Tab-separated table of C-alpha atoms in Angstrom:
chain	number	residue	atom	x	y	z
A	953	MET	CA	7.418	-112.331	8.517
A	954	HIS	CA	10.090	-110.919	6.090
A	955	LYS	CA	7.218	-109.370	3.866
A	956	LYS	CA	5.802	-107.684	7.052
A	957	THR	CA	9.478	-106.225	8.086
A	958	VAL	CA	9.963	-104.847	4.508
A	959	LEU	CA	6.689	-103.200	4.505
A	960	THR	CA	7.422	-101.575	7.844
A	961	ALA	CA	10.800	-100.503	6.844
A	962	LEU	CA	9.289	-98.739	3.684
A	963	ALA	CA	6.629	-96.993	5.756
A	964	LEU	CA	9.191	-95.651	7.978
A	965	ILE	CA	11.515	-94.510	5.207
A	966	SER	CA	8.507	-92.734	3.512
A	967	VAL	CA	7.614	-90.934	6.582
A	968	GLY	CA	11.271	-89.911	7.025
A	969	ILE	CA	11.305	-88.572	3.569
A	970	VAL	CA	8.381	-86.651	3.979
A	971	PHE	CA	9.511	-85.114	7.370
A	972	GLY	CA	12.839	-84.394	5.910
A	973	ALA	CA	11.368	-82.638	2.849
A	974	LEU	CA	9.275	-80.727	5.254
A	975	ILE	CA	12.172	-79.539	7.045
A	976	VAL	CA	14.171	-78.687	4.039
A	977	SER	CA	11.113	-76.683	2.582
A	978	SER	CA	10.632	-74.802	5.916
A	979	TYR	CA	14.420	-73.692	5.982
A	980	GLN	CA	14.765	-72.865	2.011
A	981	GLY	CA	11.324	-71.318	1.975
A	982	GLY	CA	11.898	-69.192	4.877
A	983	VAL	CA	8.825	-70.224	6.874
A	984	GLU	CA	9.159	-68.890	10.299
A	985	LEU	CA	10.266	-71.636	12.697
A	986	SER	CA	9.464	-71.916	16.440
A	987	LEU	CA	12.309	-71.603	18.997
A	988	ALA	CA	12.938	-74.206	21.456
A	989	GLY	CA	12.459	-73.557	25.265
A	990	GLY	CA	8.898	-72.201	25.089
A	991	ARG	CA	9.686	-69.089	22.713
A	992	SER	CA	7.322	-70.080	20.090
A	993	ASP	CA	5.895	-66.417	19.925
A	994	VAL	CA	9.333	-65.127	18.934
A	995	LYS	CA	9.413	-64.703	15.207
A	996	ILE	CA	12.967	-64.362	13.586
A	997	GLY	CA	13.686	-63.746	9.865
A	998	GLY	CA	11.566	-63.296	6.942
A	999	PRO	CA	10.844	-65.137	3.866
A	1000	MET	CA	13.584	-65.726	1.574
A	1001	PRO	CA	13.525	-63.311	-1.168
A	1002	VAL	CA	13.142	-64.697	-4.601
A	1003	LEU	CA	15.212	-62.504	-6.901
A	1004	ASP	CA	15.860	-62.826	-10.591
A	1005	THR	CA	18.755	-60.630	-11.480
A	1006	GLY	CA	18.952	-61.598	-14.897
A	1007	LEU	CA	22.605	-62.174	-14.251
A	1008	ASP	CA	24.509	-64.205	-17.148
A	1009	LEU	CA	28.034	-64.595	-15.935
A	1010	LYS	CA	29.177	-65.699	-19.412
A	1011	LYS	CA	27.658	-62.516	-20.819
A	1012	THR	CA	29.287	-60.406	-18.024
A	1013	SER	CA	32.714	-61.942	-18.881
A	1014	ASP	CA	32.128	-61.207	-22.494
A	1015	SER	CA	31.360	-57.669	-21.787
A	1016	PHE	CA	34.600	-57.226	-19.816
A	1017	VAL	CA	36.350	-58.842	-22.857
A	1018	ALA	CA	34.860	-56.728	-25.435
A	1019	VAL	CA	35.348	-53.412	-23.441
A	1020	ALA	CA	39.085	-54.396	-22.783
A	1021	LYS	CA	39.621	-54.965	-26.524
A	1022	ALA	CA	37.711	-51.915	-27.620
A	1023	VAL	CA	39.272	-49.228	-25.065
A	1024	THR	CA	43.040	-50.541	-24.441
A	1025	PRO	CA	44.410	-49.397	-27.720
A	1026	SER	CA	43.342	-46.042	-27.029
A	1027	VAL	CA	45.078	-45.780	-23.588
A	1028	VAL	CA	48.561	-45.011	-24.094
A	1029	ALA	CA	51.771	-45.366	-21.851
A	1030	ILE	CA	53.546	-41.912	-21.000
A	1031	THR	CA	57.137	-41.612	-19.792
A	1032	VAL	CA	58.273	-38.374	-18.312
A	1033	THR	CA	62.100	-37.410	-17.988
A	1034	THR	CA	62.650	-34.343	-15.489
A	1035	THR	CA	65.616	-32.788	-13.764
A	1036	LYS	CA	63.366	-30.590	-11.799
A	1037	GLY	CA	61.819	-32.823	-9.174
A	1038	GLY	CA	58.606	-34.086	-10.875
A	1039	GLY	CA	56.167	-36.375	-9.514
A	1040	ARG	CA	55.009	-37.132	-6.037
A	1041	GLN	CA	57.063	-39.834	-4.202
A	1042	ALA	CA	55.780	-39.602	-0.691
A	1043	PRO	CA	51.994	-39.889	0.489
A	1044	ARG	CA	50.045	-36.768	1.118
A	1045	ASP	CA	48.375	-37.795	4.369
A	1046	PHE	CA	46.126	-40.856	3.402
A	1047	PHE	CA	45.312	-39.730	-0.030
A	1048	HIS	CA	48.124	-39.664	-2.755
A	1049	PHE	CA	48.733	-38.801	-6.418
A	1050	PHE	CA	49.886	-41.940	-7.710
A	1051	GLY	CA	52.137	-41.424	-10.763
A	1052	PRO	CA	54.372	-40.876	-12.171
A	1053	GLU	CA	56.654	-43.190	-10.158
A	1054	PHE	CA	60.282	-41.895	-10.559
A	1055	LYS	CA	63.067	-44.039	-10.429
A	1056	MET	CA	66.086	-41.966	-9.224
A	1057	PRO	CA	66.527	-39.401	-6.463
A	1058	GLU	CA	66.837	-35.745	-7.189
A	1059	PRO	CA	68.654	-33.898	-8.613
A	1060	GLU	CA	70.014	-36.644	-10.994
A	1061	PRO	CA	67.672	-36.832	-14.245
A	1062	SER	CA	64.346	-39.202	-13.306
A	1063	GLN	CA	62.041	-40.962	-15.270
A	1064	GLY	CA	58.595	-41.528	-14.511
A	1065	SER	CA	55.605	-43.455	-16.046
A	1066	GLY	CA	52.025	-42.576	-16.349
A	1067	SER	CA	48.821	-43.214	-18.631
A	1068	GLY	CA	46.831	-41.052	-21.032
A	1069	VAL	CA	43.588	-41.507	-23.132
A	1070	VAL	CA	43.777	-40.596	-26.795
A	1071	ILE	CA	40.858	-38.130	-27.448
A	1072	THR	CA	41.412	-37.191	-31.139
A	1073	PRO	CA	42.649	-39.162	-34.225
A	1074	ASP	CA	45.712	-36.719	-34.834
A	1075	GLY	CA	47.219	-37.244	-31.376
A	1076	TYR	CA	45.579	-35.161	-28.645
A	1077	ILE	CA	45.848	-36.993	-25.386
A	1078	ILE	CA	44.249	-36.363	-21.829
A	1079	THR	CA	46.344	-37.175	-18.761
A	1080	ASN	CA	47.078	-35.780	-15.293
A	1081	ASN	CA	48.819	-32.577	-14.516
A	1082	HIS	CA	50.922	-34.304	-11.835
A	1083	VAL	CA	52.054	-36.649	-14.532
A	1084	VAL	CA	53.481	-34.073	-16.832
A	1085	GLU	CA	54.317	-31.217	-14.546
A	1086	ASN	CA	58.184	-30.143	-14.615
A	1087	ALA	CA	58.647	-32.397	-17.511
A	1088	ASP	CA	61.796	-31.915	-19.616
A	1089	GLY	CA	60.876	-34.699	-22.136
A	1090	ILE	CA	57.574	-36.581	-22.502
A	1091	GLU	CA	57.321	-39.729	-24.599
A	1092	VAL	CA	54.210	-41.843	-25.703
A	1093	ALA	CA	53.879	-45.490	-26.341
A	1094	ILE	CA	50.815	-46.931	-27.987
A	1095	GLN	CA	49.532	-50.604	-27.812
A	1096	GLU	CA	51.002	-51.084	-31.355
A	1097	LYS	CA	54.473	-50.490	-29.766
A	1098	ARG	CA	54.926	-47.177	-31.681
A	1099	ARG	CA	56.673	-44.612	-29.700
A	1100	PHE	CA	56.258	-40.740	-29.906
A	1101	LYS	CA	57.765	-37.507	-28.636
A	1102	ALA	CA	55.099	-35.600	-27.115
A	1103	LYS	CA	54.625	-31.809	-26.570
A	1104	LEU	CA	52.698	-30.426	-23.547
A	1105	ILE	CA	49.608	-28.336	-24.880
A	1106	GLY	CA	48.427	-26.943	-21.436
A	1107	THR	CA	47.710	-27.813	-17.879
A	1108	ASP	CA	44.904	-27.065	-15.422
A	1109	PRO	CA	46.026	-27.519	-11.881
A	1110	THR	CA	42.710	-26.713	-10.428
A	1111	THR	CA	41.379	-30.140	-11.822
A	1112	ASP	CA	44.813	-31.747	-12.129
A	1113	LEU	CA	44.256	-32.556	-15.869
A	1114	ALA	CA	46.563	-31.703	-18.731
A	1115	VAL	CA	46.690	-32.244	-22.483
A	1116	ILE	CA	49.645	-33.326	-24.455
A	1117	LYS	CA	49.977	-34.154	-28.256
A	1118	VAL	CA	51.922	-36.530	-30.595
A	1119	ASP	CA	52.580	-35.889	-34.299
A	1120	ALA	CA	50.544	-38.875	-35.496
A	1121	ASN	CA	47.152	-39.802	-37.437
A	1122	ASP	CA	44.592	-42.186	-37.279
A	1123	LEU	CA	45.105	-43.053	-33.722
A	1124	PRO	CA	42.431	-45.073	-31.827
A	1125	VAL	CA	40.390	-42.701	-29.952
A	1126	ALA	CA	38.322	-43.478	-26.790
A	1127	ALA	CA	34.547	-42.992	-26.661
A	1128	LEU	CA	33.797	-40.518	-24.041
A	1129	GLY	CA	30.651	-41.081	-21.945
A	1130	ASN	CA	28.444	-38.936	-19.786
A	1131	SER	CA	29.644	-39.145	-16.055
A	1132	ASP	CA	26.407	-37.388	-15.030
A	1133	ASN	CA	24.577	-40.683	-15.532
A	1134	ILE	CA	26.636	-42.934	-13.645
A	1135	GLU	CA	25.558	-44.788	-10.459
A	1136	VAL	CA	27.080	-46.319	-7.341
A	1137	GLY	CA	27.300	-50.109	-7.864
A	1138	GLU	CA	27.873	-49.757	-11.549
A	1139	TRP	CA	30.606	-52.180	-12.904
A	1140	VAL	CA	33.817	-50.337	-14.396
A	1141	LEU	CA	37.237	-51.248	-15.521
A	1142	ALA	CA	40.516	-49.216	-14.906
A	1143	ILE	CA	42.839	-49.457	-17.860
A	1144	GLY	CA	46.439	-47.942	-17.661
A	1145	ASN	CA	49.864	-48.827	-17.077
A	1146	PRO	CA	50.818	-49.410	-13.342
A	1147	LEU	CA	53.981	-50.130	-11.776
A	1148	GLY	CA	55.603	-50.339	-15.385
A	1149	LEU	CA	53.055	-53.098	-16.705
A	1150	ASN	CA	51.694	-51.643	-19.978
A	1151	SER	CA	47.796	-52.299	-20.786
A	1152	THR	CA	46.598	-53.546	-17.487
A	1153	VAL	CA	42.751	-53.980	-17.052
A	1154	THR	CA	41.251	-54.203	-13.662
A	1155	ALA	CA	37.753	-54.601	-12.751
A	1156	GLY	CA	35.534	-53.058	-9.910
A	1157	ILE	CA	32.599	-51.085	-9.167
A	1158	ILE	CA	31.813	-47.285	-8.649
A	1159	SER	CA	31.778	-47.315	-4.806
A	1160	ALA	CA	30.918	-43.520	-4.486
A	1161	ILE	CA	30.337	-40.233	-6.518
A	1162	GLY	CA	31.199	-36.744	-5.668
A	1163	ARG	CA	34.150	-37.189	-3.340
A	1164	ASN	CA	36.073	-34.339	-2.120
A	1165	ILE	CA	39.406	-35.736	-0.597
A	1166	ARG	CA	41.381	-32.208	-0.454
A	1167	ILE	CA	44.295	-33.551	-2.423
A	1168	ILE	CA	44.530	-30.594	-4.977
A	1169	SER	CA	46.765	-27.953	-3.209
A	1170	ASP	CA	45.280	-24.958	-5.378
A	1171	GLN	CA	42.829	-22.890	-3.500
A	1172	TYR	CA	40.496	-23.195	-6.355
A	1173	GLY	CA	40.942	-26.770	-6.454
A	1174	ILE	CA	37.921	-28.747	-7.987
A	1175	GLU	CA	37.304	-32.092	-6.543
A	1176	ASN	CA	34.267	-34.244	-7.305
A	1177	PHE	CA	36.021	-37.834	-7.865
A	1178	ILE	CA	34.394	-40.743	-8.833
A	1179	GLN	CA	35.513	-43.390	-6.315
A	1180	THR	CA	36.116	-47.006	-7.331
A	1181	ASP	CA	37.611	-50.130	-5.947
A	1182	ALA	CA	39.085	-51.361	-9.412
A	1183	ALA	CA	42.826	-51.941	-8.577
A	1184	ILE	CA	44.954	-48.967	-9.519
A	1185	ASN	CA	48.385	-48.216	-8.599
A	1186	PRO	CA	51.412	-45.885	-9.607
A	1187	GLY	CA	51.581	-45.405	-13.261
A	1188	ASN	CA	47.541	-45.616	-13.649
A	1189	SER	CA	47.464	-41.734	-13.240
A	1190	GLY	CA	45.861	-40.182	-16.272
A	1191	GLY	CA	44.259	-43.749	-17.535
A	1192	ALA	CA	40.898	-44.353	-18.164
A	1193	LEU	CA	37.859	-45.515	-15.890
A	1194	VAL	CA	35.361	-47.272	-18.173
A	1195	ASN	CA	31.640	-48.446	-18.070
A	1196	LEU	CA	30.716	-51.705	-19.740
A	1197	ASN	CA	29.396	-49.746	-22.660
A	1198	GLY	CA	32.964	-49.071	-23.457
A	1199	GLU	CA	32.856	-45.474	-22.473
A	1200	VAL	CA	35.378	-43.547	-20.570
A	1201	ILE	CA	33.534	-42.130	-17.687
A	1202	GLY	CA	36.724	-40.782	-15.591
A	1203	ILE	CA	40.322	-40.117	-15.616
A	1204	ASN	CA	42.130	-42.023	-13.031
A	1205	THR	CA	43.947	-39.654	-10.671
A	1206	ALA	CA	44.517	-40.635	-6.890
A	1207	ILE	CA	44.522	-43.418	-4.382
A	1208	ALA	CA	43.708	-43.671	-0.730
A	1209	THR	CA	46.534	-45.280	0.883
A	1210	THR	CA	49.062	-45.715	3.681
A	1211	ASN	CA	52.007	-47.020	1.470
A	1212	ALA	CA	51.632	-45.310	-1.898
A	1213	ARG	CA	49.964	-48.407	-3.255
A	1214	TYR	CA	46.504	-49.865	-3.880
A	1215	GLN	CA	44.656	-50.583	-0.707
A	1216	GLY	CA	41.112	-50.477	-1.922
A	1217	TYR	CA	39.912	-47.121	-3.374
A	1218	GLY	CA	40.890	-45.066	-6.380
A	1219	PHE	CA	39.447	-41.883	-7.451
A	1220	ALA	CA	39.001	-40.415	-10.967
A	1221	VAL	CA	37.907	-37.061	-12.460
A	1222	PRO	CA	34.520	-37.288	-14.078
A	1223	VAL	CA	34.877	-37.316	-17.711
A	1224	ASN	CA	32.314	-34.524	-18.212
A	1225	LEU	CA	34.611	-32.184	-16.526
A	1226	ALA	CA	37.579	-33.429	-18.318
A	1227	LYS	CA	35.962	-32.882	-21.757
A	1228	ILE	CA	35.462	-29.313	-21.070
A	1229	VAL	CA	39.210	-28.854	-19.671
A	1230	ALA	CA	40.703	-30.565	-22.629
A	1231	ALA	CA	38.536	-28.777	-25.156
A	1232	ASP	CA	39.860	-25.470	-23.710
A	1233	LEU	CA	43.181	-26.644	-23.477
A	1234	ILE	CA	43.196	-27.706	-27.255
A	1235	LYS	CA	41.636	-24.374	-28.414
A	1236	ASP	CA	43.298	-21.957	-26.247
A	1237	GLY	CA	46.142	-23.689	-24.190
A	1238	ARG	CA	44.471	-22.631	-21.111
A	1239	VAL	CA	41.054	-23.104	-19.463
A	1240	ARG	CA	38.823	-20.430	-19.778
A	1241	ARG	CA	36.575	-21.057	-16.451
A	1242	GLY	CA	34.050	-18.910	-15.084
A	1243	TYR	CA	33.783	-17.939	-11.497
A	1244	ILE	CA	30.852	-16.697	-9.337
A	1245	GLY	CA	33.487	-15.321	-6.767
A	1246	VAL	CA	32.036	-16.647	-3.654
A	1247	GLN	CA	33.668	-18.697	-0.755
A	1248	ILE	CA	31.427	-21.298	0.326
A	1249	GLY	CA	30.966	-23.998	2.927
A	1250	GLU	CA	28.932	-27.051	3.628
A	1251	ILE	CA	25.821	-27.158	5.790
A	1252	ASP	CA	25.090	-29.861	8.409
A	1253	GLN	CA	22.083	-30.028	10.845
A	1254	VAL	CA	23.651	-27.583	13.310
A	1255	MET	CA	24.169	-25.196	10.719
A	1256	ALA	CA	20.765	-25.626	9.257
A	1257	ASP	CA	19.207	-24.946	12.758
A	1258	ALA	CA	21.315	-21.786	12.951
A	1259	ILE	CA	20.412	-20.199	9.761
A	1260	GLY	CA	16.848	-21.661	9.685
A	1261	LEU	CA	16.891	-24.239	7.146
A	1262	ASP	CA	14.393	-26.985	7.619
A	1263	LYS	CA	17.268	-29.540	6.830
A	1264	PRO	CA	20.813	-29.708	5.608
A	1265	LYS	CA	20.783	-28.685	2.079
A	1266	GLY	CA	22.731	-26.362	-0.438
A	1267	VAL	CA	25.682	-24.523	0.133
A	1268	LEU	CA	26.482	-21.719	2.436
A	1269	ILE	CA	28.238	-18.499	1.109
A	1270	GLN	CA	30.755	-17.660	3.599
A	1271	GLY	CA	32.023	-14.464	1.926
A	1272	ILE	CA	31.904	-12.409	-1.395
A	1273	GLN	CA	34.851	-11.610	-3.468
A	1274	ASP	CA	35.297	-7.955	-4.207
A	1275	ASP	CA	34.492	-7.045	-7.925
A	1276	GLY	CA	33.101	-10.539	-8.385
A	1277	ALA	CA	30.112	-11.805	-10.285
A	1278	ALA	CA	28.342	-12.661	-7.116
A	1279	LEU	CA	28.765	-9.309	-5.765
A	1280	ASP	CA	27.305	-7.706	-8.840
A	1281	ALA	CA	24.369	-10.207	-8.671
A	1282	GLY	CA	23.555	-8.978	-5.099
A	1283	LEU	CA	24.595	-12.259	-3.431
A	1284	LYS	CA	25.511	-11.627	0.270
A	1285	PRO	CA	27.437	-13.786	2.901
A	1286	ARG	CA	24.948	-16.113	4.875
A	1287	ASP	CA	22.848	-16.688	1.576
A	1288	VAL	CA	22.404	-20.340	1.008
A	1289	ILE	CA	22.592	-21.417	-2.563
A	1290	LEU	CA	20.064	-24.505	-2.947
A	1291	SER	CA	20.489	-25.099	-6.703
A	1292	ILE	CA	22.064	-23.829	-9.857
A	1293	ASP	CA	20.167	-23.960	-13.159
A	1294	GLY	CA	17.729	-26.488	-11.356
A	1295	LYS	CA	20.479	-28.884	-10.141
A	1296	GLU	CA	19.912	-29.181	-6.377
A	1297	LEU	CA	23.045	-28.725	-4.488
A	1298	SER	CA	24.062	-30.670	-1.165
A	1299	ALA	CA	27.902	-29.992	-1.115
A	1300	PRO	CA	30.289	-27.309	-1.958
A	1301	ASN	CA	32.081	-29.222	-4.622
A	1302	GLU	CA	29.150	-29.943	-6.634
A	1303	LEU	CA	28.552	-26.277	-7.085
A	1304	GLN	CA	32.202	-25.959	-8.053
A	1305	SER	CA	32.087	-28.790	-10.416
A	1306	TYR	CA	29.068	-27.385	-12.249
A	1307	VAL	CA	30.397	-24.017	-12.306
A	1308	ALA	CA	33.760	-25.246	-13.763
A	1309	THR	CA	32.036	-26.596	-16.925
A	1310	ARG	CA	31.000	-22.810	-17.775
A	1311	HIS	CA	32.835	-19.976	-19.288
A	1312	PRO	CA	33.137	-16.223	-18.470
A	1313	GLY	CA	30.007	-14.675	-19.662
A	1314	ASP	CA	27.631	-17.590	-19.194
A	1315	VAL	CA	24.661	-16.640	-17.165
A	1316	VAL	CA	23.441	-19.255	-14.512
A	1317	THR	CA	20.411	-19.180	-12.310
A	1318	LEU	CA	20.684	-19.658	-8.653
A	1319	LYS	CA	17.811	-20.431	-6.129
A	1320	VAL	CA	18.920	-18.924	-2.925
A	1321	PHE	CA	17.586	-19.002	0.640
A	1322	ARG	CA	18.066	-15.732	2.443
A	1323	ASP	CA	16.546	-14.900	5.895
A	1324	GLY	CA	13.792	-17.547	5.401
A	1325	LYS	CA	12.704	-16.659	2.139
A	1326	ILE	CA	13.727	-18.200	-1.155
A	1327	ILE	CA	14.705	-15.834	-4.122
A	1328	ASP	CA	15.874	-16.433	-7.765
A	1329	LYS	CA	19.509	-14.812	-8.845
A	1330	LYS	CA	20.939	-14.742	-12.186
A	1331	VAL	CA	24.618	-14.289	-12.233
A	1332	THR	CA	26.754	-13.546	-15.157
A	1333	LEU	CA	30.222	-15.431	-14.571
A	1334	LYS	CA	33.459	-13.683	-14.573
A	1335	ALA	CA	36.965	-14.729	-15.347
A	1336	ARG	CA	39.124	-15.250	-12.181
A	1337	ASP	CA	41.621	-12.089	-11.525
A	1338	ASP	CA	44.767	-13.734	-10.678
A	1339	ALA	CA	45.971	-10.575	-9.392
A	1340	SER	CA	43.269	-10.759	-6.727
A	1341	THR	CA	42.718	-14.261	-5.717
A	1342	THR	CA	41.889	-14.110	-1.923
A	1343	VAL	CA	38.282	-14.117	-1.163
A	1344	LYS	CA	37.120	-11.706	1.301
A	1345	ALA	CA	33.979	-11.521	3.594
A	1346	SER	CA	32.380	-8.342	2.591
A	1347	ASP	CA	29.526	-7.853	4.792
A	1348	ARG	CA	30.847	-5.273	7.148
A	1349	LYS	CA	28.714	-2.966	8.826
A	1350	ASP	CA	29.217	0.757	9.058
A	1351	LYS	CA	32.089	1.875	11.427
A	1352	GLU	CA	31.027	2.297	15.066
A	1353	GLU	CA	32.831	3.851	18.028
A	1354	GLU	CA	35.875	1.669	18.802
A	1355	ASN	CA	35.973	0.442	22.511
A	1356	SER	CA	39.403	-0.672	22.788
A	1357	VAL	CA	40.361	-2.766	26.018
A	1358	GLU	CA	44.073	-2.994	26.626
A	1359	GLU	CA	43.702	-5.226	29.727
A	1360	PRO	CA	42.854	-8.705	28.646
A	1361	GLN	CA	40.369	-10.334	30.699
A	1362	ILE	CA	39.595	-14.052	29.901
A	1363	THR	CA	35.777	-15.050	29.761
A	1364	ARG	CA	35.404	-18.917	29.654
A	1365	PHE	CA	32.478	-20.792	28.012
A	1366	ASP	CA	32.640	-24.232	29.613
A	1367	GLY	CA	29.802	-25.659	27.750
A	1368	LEU	CA	31.417	-24.656	24.365
A	1369	GLY	CA	35.088	-25.709	25.352
A	1370	MET	CA	36.590	-22.423	24.741
A	1371	SER	CA	37.775	-19.152	26.149
A	1372	VAL	CA	37.795	-15.571	24.762
A	1373	ARG	CA	39.195	-12.223	25.729
A	1374	PRO	CA	38.852	-8.642	24.243
A	1375	LEU	CA	40.999	-7.497	21.418
A	1376	THR	CA	43.629	-4.839	21.838
A	1377	SER	CA	43.840	-1.703	19.669
A	1378	ASP	CA	46.913	-3.147	18.095
A	1379	GLU	CA	45.355	-6.528	17.299
A	1380	LYS	CA	42.211	-4.866	15.802
A	1381	LYS	CA	44.526	-2.774	13.458
A	1382	SER	CA	46.688	-5.514	12.423
A	1383	THR	CA	43.638	-7.821	11.849
A	1384	GLU	CA	41.769	-5.210	10.224
A	1385	VAL	CA	38.665	-5.968	12.385
A	1386	GLU	CA	36.344	-3.123	13.987
A	1387	ALA	CA	35.294	-5.188	16.613
A	1388	GLY	CA	35.386	-8.874	17.802
A	1389	VAL	CA	36.811	-11.184	20.637
A	1390	LEU	CA	40.036	-13.450	20.406
A	1391	VAL	CA	39.780	-16.991	21.014
A	1392	THR	CA	42.396	-17.893	23.636
A	1393	ASP	CA	41.893	-21.401	24.203
A	1394	VAL	CA	40.036	-24.365	22.648
A	1395	LYS	CA	39.574	-27.754	24.660
A	1396	PRO	CA	40.290	-30.672	22.203
A	1397	TYR	CA	37.220	-32.423	21.434
A	1398	GLY	CA	34.814	-30.068	22.843
A	1399	GLU	CA	31.963	-28.387	20.799
A	1400	ALA	CA	34.304	-25.479	19.726
A	1401	PHE	CA	36.940	-27.725	18.358
A	1402	ASN	CA	34.671	-29.928	16.742
A	1403	ARG	CA	33.076	-27.076	14.948
A	1404	PHE	CA	36.493	-26.108	13.636
A	1405	ILE	CA	37.148	-23.022	16.038
A	1406	ARG	CA	40.775	-22.502	16.769
A	1407	GLN	CA	42.878	-20.657	19.022
A	1408	ASP	CA	43.534	-17.208	17.693
A	1409	ASP	CA	40.418	-16.980	15.898
A	1410	ILE	CA	38.470	-13.872	16.419
A	1411	ILE	CA	34.564	-13.884	16.786
A	1412	VAL	CA	33.251	-10.991	15.108
A	1413	GLU	CA	29.720	-11.838	15.007
A	1414	ALA	CA	27.179	-13.912	16.865
A	1415	ASP	CA	23.438	-14.620	16.029
A	1416	ARG	CA	24.028	-11.929	13.109
A	1417	LYS	CA	24.852	-9.387	15.861
A	1418	GLU	CA	28.329	-7.685	16.053
A	1419	VAL	CA	30.339	-8.808	19.168
A	1420	LYS	CA	32.488	-6.126	20.568
A	1421	SER	CA	33.378	-7.640	23.928
A	1422	PRO	CA	33.146	-11.065	25.718
A	1423	ALA	CA	30.134	-9.868	27.421
A	1424	ASP	CA	28.307	-9.496	23.962
A	1425	LEU	CA	29.105	-12.792	23.302
A	1426	LYS	CA	28.023	-14.262	26.781
A	1427	LYS	CA	24.704	-12.391	26.569
A	1428	ILE	CA	23.845	-13.928	23.234
A	1429	ILE	CA	24.876	-17.420	24.414
A	1430	ASP	CA	23.137	-17.239	27.618
A	1431	ALA	CA	19.894	-16.315	25.840
A	1432	ARG	CA	19.986	-19.648	24.136
A	1433	LYS	CA	18.366	-23.047	25.250
A	1434	PRO	CA	20.312	-26.273	25.471
A	1435	GLY	CA	20.192	-27.813	21.927
A	1436	ASP	CA	19.945	-24.447	20.123
A	1437	SER	CA	22.433	-23.517	17.510
A	1438	VAL	CA	24.087	-20.339	17.185
A	1439	LEU	CA	25.784	-18.865	13.892
A	1440	LEU	CA	29.165	-17.249	14.459
A	1441	ARG	CA	31.277	-15.311	12.098
A	1442	VAL	CA	34.693	-16.020	12.519
A	1443	LYS	CA	37.971	-14.424	11.143
A	1444	ARG	CA	40.734	-16.684	10.720
A	1445	GLN	CA	44.551	-15.842	11.027
A	1446	ASN	CA	44.822	-16.258	7.234
A	1447	GLY	CA	42.444	-13.537	6.875
A	1448	SER	CA	39.747	-15.620	5.711
A	1449	SER	CA	36.034	-15.373	7.229
A	1450	ASN	CA	33.903	-17.977	7.933
A	1451	TYR	CA	30.422	-18.678	9.371
A	1452	VAL	CA	30.528	-21.345	12.190
A	1453	ALA	CA	27.381	-22.935	13.888
A	1454	VAL	CA	27.619	-24.207	17.347
A	1455	GLN	CA	25.051	-26.107	19.424
A	1456	ILE	CA	24.671	-25.080	22.940
A	1457	PRO	CA	25.237	-28.440	25.056
A	1458	LYS	CA	22.117	-30.100	26.458
């Protein structure tokens, strides 16, 4: 009896083990399981992926250690003294230049700290313009605890970069990589001197590339930032963003924040742009940058529909600068630049960043979309004329008879969420337009508002036709079907002209 009981127990255990193994195998192998309650025909989930990442955490850790040891000696601490109100203490909207951090209020002498990267053995150092601007004195400390007085070689506010120099030899020099080859998801280290803590290393990934955060106030500001989640704080400005090959791929510059401290995202100037800027500043003390001489804008689906593109791509020429390279090359407003020297474009800052690496006299080849056709244009870049920096639209037609209307009569476009009226003779004269209608009201979050049309804008063209009166605009709008897009040319209060596409509500 005892023997029979033992055999029975062993049999039950064996069945249990087999059944349990089947359950575990079904779960771990990702086998689709039937649902209870008569839902066996509902399949949820797929087979579990079998991934071999080849990840060796010890090797990854060793890479971080090796990179930190190799690059940290070439990242210096910069102390700036000023009595002129240097640095930026308060956040600028959500994005913020994060160094130097000044200790005392103006107008007393203040000290701030930042970072820099040694780029030559004889003491040239790249940093951010906002670290050293207005500086009365600059001091540099390297990892060996040596300190040097530094002199300012040159600045480039349009990229927020600067070069300083110390009188030293045989300094450790950072290896500079190729920022054109970086990829989202790639591991990076940020090395600098945040919050007074010298030689700090943090790790993260490249979380985006090509960011334009509109933080550089210069109207020709060039923003094509590398975004990273490696922790950076005030004092990191001018420091190195480094890949796991030990190559500097960016110069840390700004953070996204609501409290002037790290909250998840930092931004670095790509090193390929920094190399060009640094070389020019070392050679000439200023940047020799070529310009096409265009005002450009982004293209989304509504704009693409309005100008006849099959999909959003390229950058739109909003206006042409008088006597600029674009005018000489025969470019026109409404042209779409699809590529430059074979590099396809999808955002204005991509064009700006590429041209920023070229000098006056260099020739670039543009592929241009114009009125349904694709043409090639060779453009010889010119230097910027600082005496005439305003970009003007230059697509005006020959003068026609002026039909002035003194009594304003409001015309509403409820579907677009805006109202317009005729321009008076005085308004035409003061705004230097020959025709157009004045936007008198824009409803918040309506189509016009969302497409950046604002009160007191002047609509001078619609669907490539001159608008002389509200009736002209109404005729063009009414001729379109719901869902169609209409291209408007708008003159702003600051004198600039822009093309704006609006979609007729469905």
